[in-house]
PDB file of C-alpha atoms in Angstrom:
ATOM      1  CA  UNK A   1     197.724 180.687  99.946  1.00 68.00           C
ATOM      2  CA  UNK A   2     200.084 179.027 102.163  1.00 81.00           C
ATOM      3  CA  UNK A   3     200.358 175.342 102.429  1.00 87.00           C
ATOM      4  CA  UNK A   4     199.241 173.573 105.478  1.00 87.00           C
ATOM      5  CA  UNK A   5     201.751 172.739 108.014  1.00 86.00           C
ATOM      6  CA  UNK A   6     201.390 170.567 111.838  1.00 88.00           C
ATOM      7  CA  UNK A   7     203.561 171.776 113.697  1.00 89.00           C
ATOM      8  CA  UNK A   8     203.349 168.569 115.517  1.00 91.00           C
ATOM      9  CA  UNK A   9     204.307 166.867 112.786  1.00 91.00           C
ATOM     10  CA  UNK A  10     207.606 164.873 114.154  1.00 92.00           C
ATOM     11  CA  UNK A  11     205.844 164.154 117.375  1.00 94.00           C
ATOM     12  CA  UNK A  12     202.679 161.778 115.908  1.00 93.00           C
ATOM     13  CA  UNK A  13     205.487 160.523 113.774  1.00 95.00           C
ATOM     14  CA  UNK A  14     207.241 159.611 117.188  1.00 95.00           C
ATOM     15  CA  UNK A  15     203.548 158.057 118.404  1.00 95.00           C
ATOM     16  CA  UNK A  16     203.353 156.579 114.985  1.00 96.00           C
ATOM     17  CA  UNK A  17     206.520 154.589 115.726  1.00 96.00           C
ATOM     18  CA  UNK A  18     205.841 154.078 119.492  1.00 96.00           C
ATOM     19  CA  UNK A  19     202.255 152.453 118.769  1.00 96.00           C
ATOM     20  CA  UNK A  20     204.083 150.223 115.822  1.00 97.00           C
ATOM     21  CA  UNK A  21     206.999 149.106 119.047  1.00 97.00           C
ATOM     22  CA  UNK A  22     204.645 148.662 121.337  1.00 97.00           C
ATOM     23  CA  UNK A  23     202.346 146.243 118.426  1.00 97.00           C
ATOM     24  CA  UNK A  24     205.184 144.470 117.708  1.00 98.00           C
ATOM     25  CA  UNK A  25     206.547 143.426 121.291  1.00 97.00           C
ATOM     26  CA  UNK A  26     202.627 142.464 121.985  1.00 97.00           C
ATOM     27  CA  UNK A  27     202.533 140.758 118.842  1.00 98.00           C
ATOM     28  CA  UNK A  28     206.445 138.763 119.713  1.00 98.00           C
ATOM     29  CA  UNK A  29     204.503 138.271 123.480  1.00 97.00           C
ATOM     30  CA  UNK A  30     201.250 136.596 122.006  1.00 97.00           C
ATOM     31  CA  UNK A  31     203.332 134.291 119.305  1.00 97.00           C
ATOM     32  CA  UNK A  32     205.630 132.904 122.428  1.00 97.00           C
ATOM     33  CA  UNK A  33     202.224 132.078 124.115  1.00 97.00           C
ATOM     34  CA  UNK A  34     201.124 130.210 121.506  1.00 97.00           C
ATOM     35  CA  UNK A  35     204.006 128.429 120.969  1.00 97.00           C
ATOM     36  CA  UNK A  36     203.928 127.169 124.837  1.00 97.00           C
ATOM     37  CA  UNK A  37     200.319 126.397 124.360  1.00 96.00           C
ATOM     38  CA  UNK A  38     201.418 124.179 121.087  1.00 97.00           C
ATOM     39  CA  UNK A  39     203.909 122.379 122.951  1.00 96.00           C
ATOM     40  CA  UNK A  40     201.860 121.685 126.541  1.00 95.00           C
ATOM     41  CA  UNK A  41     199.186 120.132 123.408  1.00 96.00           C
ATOM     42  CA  UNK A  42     202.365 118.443 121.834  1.00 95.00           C
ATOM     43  CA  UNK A  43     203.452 116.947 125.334  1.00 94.00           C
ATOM     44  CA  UNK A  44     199.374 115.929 126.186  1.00 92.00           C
ATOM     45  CA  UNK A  45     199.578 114.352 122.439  1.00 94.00           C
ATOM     46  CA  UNK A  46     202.783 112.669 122.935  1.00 92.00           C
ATOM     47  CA  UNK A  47     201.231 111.083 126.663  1.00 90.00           C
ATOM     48  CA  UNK A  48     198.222 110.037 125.185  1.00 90.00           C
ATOM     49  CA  UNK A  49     200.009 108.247 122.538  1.00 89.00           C
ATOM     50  CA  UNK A  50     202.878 106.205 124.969  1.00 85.00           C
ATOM     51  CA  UNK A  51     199.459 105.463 127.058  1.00 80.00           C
ATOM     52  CA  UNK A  52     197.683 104.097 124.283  1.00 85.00           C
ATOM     53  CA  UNK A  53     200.773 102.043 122.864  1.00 79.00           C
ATOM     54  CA  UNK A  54     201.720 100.696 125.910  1.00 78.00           C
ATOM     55  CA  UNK A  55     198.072  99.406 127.201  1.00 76.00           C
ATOM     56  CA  UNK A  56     197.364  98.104 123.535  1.00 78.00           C
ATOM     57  CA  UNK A  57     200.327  95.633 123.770  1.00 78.00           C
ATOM     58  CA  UNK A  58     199.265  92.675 124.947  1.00 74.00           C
ATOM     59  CA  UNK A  59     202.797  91.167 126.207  1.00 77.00           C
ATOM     60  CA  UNK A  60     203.560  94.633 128.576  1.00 70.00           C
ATOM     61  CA  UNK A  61     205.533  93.885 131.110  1.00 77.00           C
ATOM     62  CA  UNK A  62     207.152  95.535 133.959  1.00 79.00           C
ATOM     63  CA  UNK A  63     209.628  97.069 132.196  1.00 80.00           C
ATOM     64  CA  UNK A  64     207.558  98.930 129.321  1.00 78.00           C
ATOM     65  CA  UNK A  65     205.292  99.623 132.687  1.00 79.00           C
ATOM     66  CA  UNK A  66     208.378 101.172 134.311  1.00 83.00           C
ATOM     67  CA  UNK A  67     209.278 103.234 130.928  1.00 82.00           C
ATOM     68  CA  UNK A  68     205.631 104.766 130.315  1.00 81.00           C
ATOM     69  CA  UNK A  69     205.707 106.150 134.219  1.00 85.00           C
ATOM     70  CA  UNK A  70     209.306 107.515 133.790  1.00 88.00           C
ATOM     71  CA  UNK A  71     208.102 109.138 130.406  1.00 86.00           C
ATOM     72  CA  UNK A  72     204.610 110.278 132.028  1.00 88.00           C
ATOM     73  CA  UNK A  73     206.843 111.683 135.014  1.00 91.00           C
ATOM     74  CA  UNK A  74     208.788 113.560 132.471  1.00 92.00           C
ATOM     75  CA  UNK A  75     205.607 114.668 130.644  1.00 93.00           C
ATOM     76  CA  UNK A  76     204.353 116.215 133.595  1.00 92.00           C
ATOM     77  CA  UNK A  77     207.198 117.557 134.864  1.00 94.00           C
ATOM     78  CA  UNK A  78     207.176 119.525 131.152  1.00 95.00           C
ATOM     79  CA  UNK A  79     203.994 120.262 131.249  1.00 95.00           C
ATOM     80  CA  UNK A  80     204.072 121.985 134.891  1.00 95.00           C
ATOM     81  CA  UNK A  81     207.238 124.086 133.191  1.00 96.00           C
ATOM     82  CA  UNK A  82     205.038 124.979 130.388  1.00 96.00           C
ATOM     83  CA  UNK A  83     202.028 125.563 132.371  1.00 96.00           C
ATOM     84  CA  UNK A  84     204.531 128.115 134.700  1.00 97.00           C
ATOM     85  CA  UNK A  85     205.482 130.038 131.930  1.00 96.00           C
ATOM     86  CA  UNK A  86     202.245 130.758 130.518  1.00 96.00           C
ATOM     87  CA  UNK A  87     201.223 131.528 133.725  1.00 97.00           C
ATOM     88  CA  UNK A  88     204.207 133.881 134.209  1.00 97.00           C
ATOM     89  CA  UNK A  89     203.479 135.326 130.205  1.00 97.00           C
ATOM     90  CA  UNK A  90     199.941 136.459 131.303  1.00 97.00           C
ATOM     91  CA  UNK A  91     200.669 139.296 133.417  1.00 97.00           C
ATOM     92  CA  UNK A  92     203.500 140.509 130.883  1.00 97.00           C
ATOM     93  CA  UNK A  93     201.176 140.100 128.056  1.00 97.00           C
ATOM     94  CA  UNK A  94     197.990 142.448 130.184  1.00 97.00           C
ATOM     95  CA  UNK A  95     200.735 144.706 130.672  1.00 97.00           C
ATOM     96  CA  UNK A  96     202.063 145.069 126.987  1.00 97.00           C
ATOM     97  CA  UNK A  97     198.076 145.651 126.262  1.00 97.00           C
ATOM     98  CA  UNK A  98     197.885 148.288 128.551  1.00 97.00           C
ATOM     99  CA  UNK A  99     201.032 150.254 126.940  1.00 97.00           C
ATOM    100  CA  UNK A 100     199.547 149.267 122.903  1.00 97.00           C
ATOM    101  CA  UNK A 101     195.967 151.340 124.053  1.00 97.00           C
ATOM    102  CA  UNK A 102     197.326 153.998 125.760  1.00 97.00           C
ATOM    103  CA  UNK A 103     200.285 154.563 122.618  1.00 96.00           C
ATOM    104  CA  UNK A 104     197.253 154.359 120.107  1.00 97.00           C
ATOM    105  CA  UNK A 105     195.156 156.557 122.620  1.00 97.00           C
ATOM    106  CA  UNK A 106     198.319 159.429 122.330  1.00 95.00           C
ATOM    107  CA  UNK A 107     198.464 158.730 118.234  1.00 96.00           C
ATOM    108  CA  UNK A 108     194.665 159.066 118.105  1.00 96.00           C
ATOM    109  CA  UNK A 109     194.449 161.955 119.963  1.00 96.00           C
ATOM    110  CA  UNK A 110     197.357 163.885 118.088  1.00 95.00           C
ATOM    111  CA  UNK A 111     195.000 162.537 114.318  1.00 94.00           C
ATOM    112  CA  UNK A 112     192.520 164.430 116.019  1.00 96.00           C
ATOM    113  CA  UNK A 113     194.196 167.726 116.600  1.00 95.00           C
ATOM    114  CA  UNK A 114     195.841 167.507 113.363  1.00 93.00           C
ATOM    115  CA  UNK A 115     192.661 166.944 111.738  1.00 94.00           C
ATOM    116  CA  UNK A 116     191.074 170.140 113.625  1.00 94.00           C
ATOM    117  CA  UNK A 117     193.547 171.982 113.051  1.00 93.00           C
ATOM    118  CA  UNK A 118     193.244 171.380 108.999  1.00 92.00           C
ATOM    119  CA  UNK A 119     189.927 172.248 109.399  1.00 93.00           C
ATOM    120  CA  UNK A 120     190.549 175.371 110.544  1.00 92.00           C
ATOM    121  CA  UNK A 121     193.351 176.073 108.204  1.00 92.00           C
ATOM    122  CA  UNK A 122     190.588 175.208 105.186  1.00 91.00           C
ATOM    123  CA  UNK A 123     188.318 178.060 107.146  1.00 91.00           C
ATOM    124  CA  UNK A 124     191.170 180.564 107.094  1.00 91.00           C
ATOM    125  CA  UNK A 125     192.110 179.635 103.286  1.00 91.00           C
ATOM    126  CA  UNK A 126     188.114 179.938 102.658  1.00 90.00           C
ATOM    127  CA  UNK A 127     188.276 183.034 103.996  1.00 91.00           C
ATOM    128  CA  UNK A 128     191.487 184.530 102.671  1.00 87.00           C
ATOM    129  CA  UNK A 129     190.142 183.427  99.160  1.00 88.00           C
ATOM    130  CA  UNK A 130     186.827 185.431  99.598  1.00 90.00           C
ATOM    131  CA  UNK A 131     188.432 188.255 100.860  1.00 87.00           C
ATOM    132  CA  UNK A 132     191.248 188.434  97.700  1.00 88.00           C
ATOM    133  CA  UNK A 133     188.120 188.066  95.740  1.00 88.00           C
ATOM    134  CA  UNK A 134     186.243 191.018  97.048  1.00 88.00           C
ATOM    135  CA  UNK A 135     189.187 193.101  96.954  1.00 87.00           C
ATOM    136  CA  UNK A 136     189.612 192.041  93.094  1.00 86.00           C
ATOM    137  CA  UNK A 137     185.865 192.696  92.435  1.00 86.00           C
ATOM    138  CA  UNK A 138     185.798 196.209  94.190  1.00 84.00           C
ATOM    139  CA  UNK A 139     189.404 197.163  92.489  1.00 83.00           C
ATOM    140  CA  UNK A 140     187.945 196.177  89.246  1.00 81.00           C
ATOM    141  CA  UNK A 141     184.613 198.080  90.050  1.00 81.00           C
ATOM    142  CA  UNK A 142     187.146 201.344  90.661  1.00 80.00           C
ATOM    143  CA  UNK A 143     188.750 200.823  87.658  1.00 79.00           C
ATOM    144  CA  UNK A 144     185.923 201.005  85.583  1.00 73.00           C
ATOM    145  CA  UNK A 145     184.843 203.855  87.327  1.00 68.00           C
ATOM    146  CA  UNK A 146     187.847 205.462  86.666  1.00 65.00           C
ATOM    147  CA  UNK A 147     188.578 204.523  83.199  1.00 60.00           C
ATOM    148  CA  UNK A 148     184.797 203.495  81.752  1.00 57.00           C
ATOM    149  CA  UNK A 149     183.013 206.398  79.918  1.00 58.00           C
ATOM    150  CA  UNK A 150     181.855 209.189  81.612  1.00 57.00           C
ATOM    151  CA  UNK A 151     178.327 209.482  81.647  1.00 52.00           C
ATOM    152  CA  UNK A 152     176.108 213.269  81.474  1.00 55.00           C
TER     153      UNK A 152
END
């Protein structure tokens, strides 16, 4: 019996590795979104906090007036950069989806003719084995023919 062998062995490996790339950039992609989104949250936080101090002061003047827009000016201005680059992350991101289904698509597909072809290896072994075994009962049948006693 001979032992199974894809010959397409080293190329699902190379899908194998391809689909695990392509995971892994998707995966880096996703984590920098969520960082942005953590710090456009940080930067509302930290607003909503300076807003709050400031109005529950009761001696505010001008000047801690003056500081809270400059900081909320800031804020915004940080928050419109953040905003941009999660903006400019969402089309890279769809894109890195695209190229994770289509590598699994090319791994799955190559599982499935592996897995056919197995199947039909297990057929031909099936086979093979029932044919060795008919030759071994009809070669044993002979040779007691042969050798067995002779009958009148």
């Amino acid at each position: 019996m001979t032992k199974f062998q894809f010959r397409l062995a080293a190329v699902l490996r190379l899908r194998e590795i391809e689909l695990r790339t392509e995971r892994e950039k998707l995966n880096q992609l996703l984590s920098e979104r969520t960082r942005l989104e953590r710090s456009l949250a940080s930067v509302d936080e930290e607003r909503a906090e300076a807003h709050s101090f400031v109005h529950a002061r009761p001696d505010a003047g001008s000047t801690e007036l003056r500081a809270l827009s400059a900081f909320l000016l800031g804020s915004d201005a940080r928050a419109a950069a953040l905003r941009g680059s999660i903006e400019r992350l969402e089309p890279v991101i769809a894109g890195q989806r695209a190229r994770v289904i289509v590598a699994d698509r090319n791994e799955r597909l190559l599982l499935k003719l592996k897995e056919k072809r197995l199947a039909e290896w297990g057929i031909e072994q099936d086979r093979d084995g029932e044919a060795l075994a008919e030759e071994c009962r009809v070669a044993a049948y002979r040779r007691g023919r042969r050798y067995g006693p002779k009958l009148p």
